[in-house]
mmCIF file of C-alpha atoms and ligand atoms in Angstrom:
data_model
loop_
_atom_site.group_PDB
_atom_site.id
_atom_site.type_symbol
_atom_site.label_atom_id
_atom_site.label_comp_id
_atom_site.label_asym_id
_atom_site.label_seq_id
_atom_site.Cartn_x
_atom_site.Cartn_y
_atom_site.Cartn_z
ATOM 1 C CA MET A 104 18.234 -7.253 13.071
ATOM 2 C CA ILE A 105 17.539 -3.588 13.301
ATOM 3 C CA ILE A 106 20.401 -1.165 12.452
ATOM 4 C CA ALA A 107 19.932 2.343 13.999
ATOM 5 C CA ILE A 108 22.001 5.554 12.367
ATOM 6 C CA ASP A 109 21.294 8.854 13.998
ATOM 7 C CA GLY A 110 23.160 11.608 13.269
ATOM 8 C CA PRO A 111 23.091 15.638 12.961
ATOM 9 C CA ALA A 112 21.915 17.172 9.321
ATOM 10 C CA GLY A 113 23.511 16.127 6.248
ATOM 11 C CA SER A 114 25.878 13.488 8.180
ATOM 12 C CA GLY A 115 25.123 10.811 5.150
ATOM 13 C CA LYS A 116 22.347 8.775 7.175
ATOM 14 C CA SER A 117 19.584 8.458 4.241
ATOM 15 C CA THR A 118 22.521 7.850 1.697
ATOM 16 C CA ILE A 119 24.329 5.352 4.089
ATOM 17 C CA ALA A 120 20.853 4.052 5.066
ATOM 18 C CA ARG A 121 19.547 3.597 1.598
ATOM 19 C CA GLU A 122 23.104 1.978 0.442
ATOM 20 C CA VAL A 123 23.470 -0.677 3.354
ATOM 21 C CA ALA A 124 19.350 -1.383 3.099
ATOM 22 C CA THR A 125 20.034 -2.380 -0.776
ATOM 23 C CA ARG A 126 23.157 -4.667 -0.051
ATOM 24 C CA PHE A 127 21.573 -6.461 2.611
ATOM 25 C CA GLY A 128 17.740 -6.394 1.615
ATOM 26 C CA PHE A 129 16.632 -4.723 4.767
ATOM 27 C CA SER A 130 13.664 -2.357 4.628
ATOM 28 C CA LYS A 131 14.657 1.640 5.526
ATOM 29 C CA LEU A 132 12.836 3.430 7.640
ATOM 30 C CA ASP A 133 13.494 7.503 7.394
ATOM 31 C CA THR A 134 11.878 8.757 10.656
ATOM 32 C CA GLY A 135 12.886 12.660 9.466
ATOM 33 C CA ALA A 136 10.319 12.181 6.861
ATOM 34 C CA MET A 137 7.623 11.692 9.598
ATOM 35 C CA TYR A 138 8.490 14.592 11.330
ATOM 36 C CA ARG A 139 8.509 16.753 8.005
ATOM 37 C CA SER A 140 5.255 15.184 7.201
ATOM 38 C CA VAL A 141 3.549 16.433 10.287
ATOM 39 C CA ALA A 142 5.028 19.933 9.767
ATOM 40 C CA LEU A 143 4.262 20.419 6.406
ATOM 41 C CA SER A 144 0.576 19.242 7.159
ATOM 42 C CA ALA A 145 0.690 21.839 10.040
ATOM 43 C CA LEU A 146 1.989 24.544 7.591
ATOM 44 C CA GLN A 147 -0.702 23.353 4.838
ATOM 45 C CA ARG A 148 -3.481 23.549 7.315
ATOM 46 C CA GLY A 149 -2.622 26.747 9.038
ATOM 47 C CA ILE A 150 -2.019 25.132 12.709
ATOM 48 C CA SER A 151 0.534 26.983 14.455
ATOM 49 C CA LEU A 152 3.531 24.910 15.665
ATOM 50 C CA GLU A 153 3.585 26.842 18.907
ATOM 51 C CA ASP A 154 0.151 25.287 19.222
ATOM 52 C CA ALA A 155 1.219 22.432 20.955
ATOM 53 C CA SER A 156 -1.815 20.264 21.279
ATOM 54 C CA ALA A 157 -3.445 21.230 18.148
ATOM 55 C CA THR A 158 -0.102 20.084 16.507
ATOM 56 C CA ALA A 159 0.052 16.884 18.691
ATOM 57 C CA GLN A 160 -3.736 16.434 17.285
ATOM 58 C CA LEU A 161 -2.511 16.657 13.891
ATOM 59 C CA ALA A 162 0.196 14.035 14.334
ATOM 60 C CA ARG A 163 -1.972 11.407 15.677
ATOM 61 C CA ASP A 164 -5.135 12.459 13.081
ATOM 62 C CA ILE A 165 -2.578 12.232 9.724
ATOM 63 C CA ARG A 166 -1.729 8.558 8.333
ATOM 64 C CA ILE A 167 2.390 8.466 7.504
ATOM 65 C CA THR A 168 3.015 6.009 4.938
ATOM 66 C CA PHE A 169 5.766 4.853 2.729
ATOM 67 C CA GLY A 170 5.503 3.942 -1.018
ATOM 68 C CA THR A 171 8.134 2.018 -2.985
ATOM 69 C CA GLU A 172 11.618 3.187 -4.519
ATOM 70 C CA ASN A 173 11.680 6.576 -6.512
ATOM 71 C CA HIS A 174 14.877 7.503 -7.942
ATOM 72 C CA GLY A 175 16.610 5.601 -5.113
ATOM 73 C CA ASN A 176 14.156 7.386 -2.679
ATOM 74 C CA VAL A 177 11.126 6.135 -1.089
ATOM 75 C CA SER A 178 7.947 7.915 -1.879
ATOM 76 C CA VAL A 179 6.278 9.512 1.428
ATOM 77 C CA PHE A 180 2.578 9.891 1.715
ATOM 78 C CA VAL A 181 0.263 11.888 3.869
ATOM 79 C CA ASP A 182 -3.424 10.439 3.969
ATOM 80 C CA GLY A 183 -2.449 9.259 0.629
ATOM 81 C CA ILE A 184 -1.206 12.109 -1.099
ATOM 82 C CA ASP A 185 2.608 11.811 -2.279
ATOM 83 C CA VAL A 186 4.637 14.456 -0.399
ATOM 84 C CA SER A 187 8.228 13.222 -1.257
ATOM 85 C CA ASP A 188 9.204 16.772 -3.019
ATOM 86 C CA ALA A 189 6.942 18.861 -0.283
ATOM 87 C CA ILE A 190 8.804 17.757 2.736
ATOM 88 C CA ARG A 191 12.182 18.999 1.574
ATOM 89 C CA THR A 192 11.321 22.492 0.653
ATOM 90 C CA PRO A 193 13.427 25.209 3.048
ATOM 91 C CA GLU A 194 10.298 26.154 4.430
ATOM 92 C CA VAL A 195 9.827 22.384 5.854
ATOM 93 C CA ASP A 196 13.442 22.715 6.961
ATOM 94 C CA ARG A 197 12.867 25.711 8.958
ATOM 95 C CA ASN A 198 10.038 24.460 10.773
ATOM 96 C CA VAL A 199 10.544 20.659 11.269
ATOM 97 C CA SER A 200 12.781 21.198 14.654
ATOM 98 C CA ALA A 201 9.650 22.995 16.085
ATOM 99 C CA ALA A 202 7.622 20.147 15.568
ATOM 100 C CA ALA A 203 9.537 17.329 16.606
ATOM 101 C CA ALA A 204 10.464 19.126 19.773
ATOM 102 C CA ASN A 205 6.389 18.428 20.481
ATOM 103 C CA PRO A 206 6.213 15.331 22.819
ATOM 104 C CA GLY A 207 2.734 14.833 21.894
ATOM 105 C CA VAL A 208 4.063 14.839 18.205
ATOM 106 C CA ARG A 209 6.865 12.422 19.034
ATOM 107 C CA ALA A 210 4.283 9.900 21.250
ATOM 108 C CA ALA A 211 2.532 9.761 18.010
ATOM 109 C CA MET A 212 5.230 8.694 15.845
ATOM 110 C CA LEU A 213 6.619 6.050 18.352
ATOM 111 C CA ASP A 214 4.133 3.361 17.374
ATOM 112 C CA PRO A 215 3.894 3.360 13.449
ATOM 113 C CA GLN A 216 8.015 3.408 13.882
ATOM 114 C CA ARG A 217 8.169 0.487 16.092
ATOM 115 C CA ARG A 218 5.496 -1.259 14.127
ATOM 116 C CA PHE A 219 7.729 -0.739 10.719
ATOM 117 C CA ALA A 220 10.114 -3.192 11.882
ATOM 118 C CA GLU A 221 7.669 -5.971 12.894
ATOM 119 C CA GLY A 222 8.583 -9.518 11.200
ATOM 120 C CA HIS A 223 11.682 -8.082 9.000
ATOM 121 C CA ASP A 224 15.112 -6.549 9.140
ATOM 122 C CA VAL A 225 15.202 -2.831 9.045
ATOM 123 C CA VAL A 226 17.594 -0.117 8.869
ATOM 124 C CA ALA A 227 16.295 3.026 10.645
ATOM 125 C CA GLU A 228 17.643 6.397 10.516
ATOM 126 C CA GLY A 229 16.947 9.587 12.582
ATOM 127 C CA ARG A 230 17.934 11.545 16.086
ATOM 128 C CA ASP A 231 16.521 9.355 18.505
ATOM 129 C CA ILE A 232 16.378 5.578 16.854
ATOM 130 C CA GLY A 233 18.998 4.181 18.803
ATOM 131 C CA THR A 234 18.336 5.785 22.499
ATOM 132 C CA VAL A 235 14.359 5.758 22.022
ATOM 133 C CA VAL A 236 12.935 3.922 19.265
ATOM 134 C CA PHE A 237 14.965 1.049 19.185
ATOM 135 C CA PRO A 238 17.184 1.042 22.249
ATOM 136 C CA GLU A 239 17.545 -2.668 21.620
ATOM 137 C CA ALA A 240 18.941 -2.520 18.190
ATOM 138 C CA GLU A 241 21.822 -4.735 17.103
ATOM 139 C CA LEU A 242 24.070 -2.550 15.765
ATOM 140 C CA LYS A 243 23.951 1.391 16.522
ATOM 141 C CA VAL A 244 25.661 4.141 14.547
ATOM 142 C CA PHE A 245 26.543 7.676 15.298
ATOM 143 C CA LEU A 246 27.329 9.393 11.847
ATOM 144 C CA THR A 247 29.065 12.936 12.256
ATOM 145 C CA ALA A 248 30.885 15.057 9.622
ATOM 146 C CA ASP A 249 32.461 18.348 10.084
ATOM 147 C CA PRO A 250 29.370 21.057 9.932
ATOM 148 C CA ARG A 251 30.803 23.009 6.924
ATOM 149 C CA GLU A 252 31.291 19.513 5.118
ATOM 150 C CA ARG A 253 27.954 18.845 5.656
ATOM 151 C CA ALA A 254 26.988 21.958 4.684
ATOM 152 C CA ARG A 255 29.081 21.354 1.404
ATOM 153 C CA ARG A 256 27.504 18.181 0.777
ATOM 154 C CA ARG A 257 23.897 19.701 1.024
ATOM 155 C CA VAL A 258 24.582 22.359 -1.451
ATOM 156 C CA MET A 259 26.294 20.150 -3.923
ATOM 157 C CA GLN A 260 23.423 17.835 -3.891
ATOM 158 C CA ARG A 261 21.174 20.590 -4.543
ATOM 159 C CA HIS A 262 22.709 21.386 -7.665
ATOM 160 C CA GLU A 263 23.720 17.540 -8.736
ATOM 161 C CA GLY A 264 23.852 17.802 -12.150
ATOM 162 C CA SER A 265 24.050 21.342 -12.846
ATOM 163 C CA GLU A 266 26.758 23.874 -13.713
ATOM 164 C CA VAL A 267 26.396 26.912 -11.122
ATOM 165 C CA ASP A 268 29.123 29.390 -10.457
ATOM 166 C CA ALA A 269 31.733 28.888 -7.556
ATOM 167 C CA SER A 270 30.754 32.250 -6.027
ATOM 168 C CA VAL A 271 27.003 31.168 -6.005
ATOM 169 C CA ILE A 272 28.290 27.887 -4.318
ATOM 170 C CA GLU A 273 30.226 29.463 -1.513
ATOM 171 C CA ALA A 274 27.212 31.889 -0.494
ATOM 172 C CA GLU A 275 24.815 28.910 -0.393
ATOM 173 C CA ILE A 276 27.381 26.644 1.665
ATOM 174 C CA GLU A 277 27.239 29.605 4.134
ATOM 175 C CA GLN A 278 23.745 29.995 4.433
ATOM 176 C CA THR A 279 23.189 26.172 4.792
ATOM 177 C CA LEU A 280 25.930 26.151 7.284
ATOM 178 C CA ALA A 281 24.036 28.701 9.599
ATOM 179 C CA ASP A 282 20.283 26.743 8.667
ATOM 180 C CA ILE A 283 21.997 23.307 9.702
ATOM 181 C CA GLU A 284 23.835 24.607 12.654
ATOM 182 C CA ARG A 285 20.554 26.613 14.015
ATOM 183 C CA ARG A 286 18.697 22.823 13.412
ATOM 184 C CA ASP A 287 21.313 20.630 15.226
ATOM 185 C CA ALA A 288 21.366 22.920 18.196
ATOM 186 C CA LEU A 289 17.441 22.648 18.307
ATOM 187 C CA ASP A 290 17.248 19.017 17.816
ATOM 188 C CA SER A 291 20.496 18.462 20.600
ATOM 189 C CA LYS A 292 18.757 20.961 23.278
ATOM 190 C CA ARG A 293 15.099 19.615 23.051
ATOM 191 C CA GLU A 294 14.047 17.831 26.390
ATOM 192 C CA THR A 295 12.621 14.769 24.555
ATOM 193 C CA ALA A 296 14.445 12.655 22.777
ATOM 194 C CA PRO A 297 17.149 14.969 21.693
ATOM 195 C CA LEU A 298 19.906 14.380 19.142
ATOM 196 C CA THR A 299 22.605 12.280 21.184
ATOM 197 C CA CYS A 300 24.723 9.361 20.660
ATOM 198 C CA ALA A 301 23.707 6.507 22.607
ATOM 199 C CA ASP A 302 25.870 5.038 25.045
ATOM 200 C CA ASP A 303 26.834 1.776 23.202
ATOM 201 C CA ALA A 304 26.676 3.383 19.713
ATOM 202 C CA VAL A 305 29.691 3.630 16.937
ATOM 203 C CA ARG A 306 30.675 7.122 16.369
ATOM 204 C CA ILE A 307 31.780 7.430 12.765
ATOM 205 C CA ASP A 308 33.065 10.505 11.410
ATOM 206 C CA SER A 309 32.459 10.575 7.765
ATOM 207 C CA THR A 310 34.548 14.000 6.990
ATOM 208 C CA SER A 311 36.984 12.596 4.996
ATOM 209 C CA HIS A 312 35.673 9.193 3.863
ATOM 210 C CA THR A 313 33.798 8.369 1.001
ATOM 211 C CA ILE A 314 30.002 6.928 1.211
ATOM 212 C CA ASP A 315 31.571 3.510 -0.022
ATOM 213 C CA GLU A 316 34.086 3.604 2.728
ATOM 214 C CA ILE A 317 31.485 4.338 5.574
ATOM 215 C CA VAL A 318 29.182 1.567 3.700
ATOM 216 C CA SER A 319 32.129 -0.935 4.038
ATOM 217 C CA MET A 320 32.569 0.002 7.667
ATOM 218 C CA ILE A 321 29.028 -0.836 8.422
ATOM 219 C CA GLU A 322 29.456 -4.001 6.621
ATOM 220 C CA HIS A 323 32.159 -5.089 8.744
ATOM 221 C CA LEU A 324 30.048 -4.113 11.879
ATOM 222 C CA ILE A 325 27.001 -6.106 10.723
ATOM 223 C CA ALA A 326 29.142 -9.179 9.838
ATOM 224 C CA GLU A 327 30.455 -9.307 13.618
ATOM 225 C CA ARG A 328 26.725 -8.636 15.308
ATOM 226 C CA ARG A 329 25.592 -11.378 13.335
HETATM 227 O O1 LIG B 6 17.773 15.153 6.428
HETATM 228 P P1 LIG B 6 18.462 15.685 7.841
HETATM 229 O O2 LIG B 6 19.043 15.022 8.443
HETATM 230 O O3 LIG B 6 18.613 17.194 6.825
HETATM 231 O O4 LIG B 6 16.931 15.962 8.289
HETATM 232 P P2 LIG B 6 16.055 14.734 8.545
HETATM 233 O O5 LIG B 6 16.068 13.580 9.148
HETATM 234 O O6 LIG B 6 14.734 14.675 7.213
HETATM 235 O O7 LIG B 6 15.492 15.255 9.812
HETATM 236 C C1 LIG B 6 14.239 16.131 9.880
HETATM 237 C C2 LIG B 6 13.991 16.912 11.088
HETATM 238 O O8 LIG B 6 13.266 15.653 11.878
HETATM 239 C C3 LIG B 6 15.276 16.763 11.941
HETATM 240 O O9 LIG B 6 16.098 18.107 12.020
HETATM 241 C C4 LIG B 6 14.756 16.659 13.774
HETATM 242 O O10 LIG B 6 14.290 17.887 14.173
HETATM 243 C C5 LIG B 6 13.584 15.849 13.145
HETATM 244 N N1 LIG B 6 13.790 14.303 13.495
HETATM 245 C C6 LIG B 6 13.666 13.862 15.222
HETATM 246 O O11 LIG B 6 13.621 14.600 15.613
HETATM 247 N N2 LIG B 6 13.858 12.748 15.624
HETATM 248 C C7 LIG B 6 14.397 11.843 14.574
HETATM 249 N N3 LIG B 6 14.407 10.099 14.882
HETATM 250 C C8 LIG B 6 13.999 12.342 12.765
HETATM 251 C C9 LIG B 6 14.198 13.563 12.530
HETATM 252 O O1 LIG B 7 20.398 12.172 5.887
HETATM 253 P P1 LIG B 7 21.329 13.085 5.995
HETATM 254 O O2 LIG B 7 20.920 14.555 6.250
HETATM 255 O O3 LIG B 7 22.588 12.660 7.145
HETATM 256 O O4 LIG B 7 22.537 13.190 4.615
HETATM 257 P P2 LIG B 7 22.264 12.592 3.236
HETATM 258 O O5 LIG B 7 21.254 13.145 2.433
HETATM 259 O O6 LIG B 7 22.143 11.230 3.023
HETATM 260 O O7 LIG B 7 23.828 12.920 2.897
HETATM 261 C C1 LIG B 7 24.164 14.423 2.265
HETATM 262 C C2 LIG B 7 24.996 14.826 1.213
HETATM 263 O O8 LIG B 7 26.062 14.124 1.450
HETATM 264 C C3 LIG B 7 24.574 13.228 0.016
HETATM 265 O O9 LIG B 7 24.780 14.061 -1.322
HETATM 266 C C4 LIG B 7 25.744 12.610 -0.197
HETATM 267 O O10 LIG B 7 25.731 11.806 -1.077
HETATM 268 C C5 LIG B 7 26.634 13.146 0.844
HETATM 269 N N1 LIG B 7 27.904 12.539 1.309
HETATM 270 C C6 LIG B 7 28.864 12.388 0.961
HETATM 271 O O11 LIG B 7 29.473 12.878 -0.169
HETATM 272 N N2 LIG B 7 30.059 11.573 1.536
HETATM 273 C C7 LIG B 7 29.437 10.888 2.683
HETATM 274 N N3 LIG B 7 30.582 10.236 2.884
HETATM 275 C C8 LIG B 7 28.276 11.067 2.883
HETATM 276 C C9 LIG B 7 27.514 11.537 2.130
#
């Protein structure tokens, strides 16, 4: 069985996919980590993301692999080097949509993404899973949430476990909101495999729902499809 979870930044895709994967014993595929790895590698090697053919060549050359669980997250490696933290910096956030809009980069990611699902159950999350990568997925979920709520969750996630002044949090929410709205616009407006809800996807708005509530909705949908 393949479950596709698509949606904009901070809508809860990774968290929900992780929870569903754990409960059902599925493998989790984080396709965003792959585009982040390409953007990081280009930045590290001084390759301009505006140079479409050099970036596409880079995407074909690097080997992206996933490791075992690390604090609930799967580790990500580029040519054997652990990049799990390096792919989540603000610099990569700002550059990843440019890498992901490159059709040559997307073509290079498609094969490994499809191979990942060979022979086992997978929950895959990203932007084009239900539309392009696995259009035959048995269950497609399009996860959304109000942009300000997504920004708030991102900021709270960043400061998890630490005491931070409310005014600092407020300022960060404003900045994060601007950042995710810019990235969502780039991801939605690109020509190749834009962020869009597949016709046969179930839309879930998580703005006023907890993670547990969303996971139980998905559990019901899985039971129905099975
Ligand atoms: O975690 P967050 O939702 O902020 O981002 P992500 O899932 O790690 O994805 C990072 C970026 O990769 C997105 O903003 C897209 O530009 C790109 N992406 C994509 O184009 N197609 C996918 N299937 C997954 C991610
Ligand atoms: O992967 P994506 O960017 O779509 O989002 P995420 O990283 O899974 O979720 C961003 C943050 O929102 C995490 O800290 C989640 O725990 C939180 N979240 C939440 O509080 N309530 C939800 N219904 C979904 C996510």
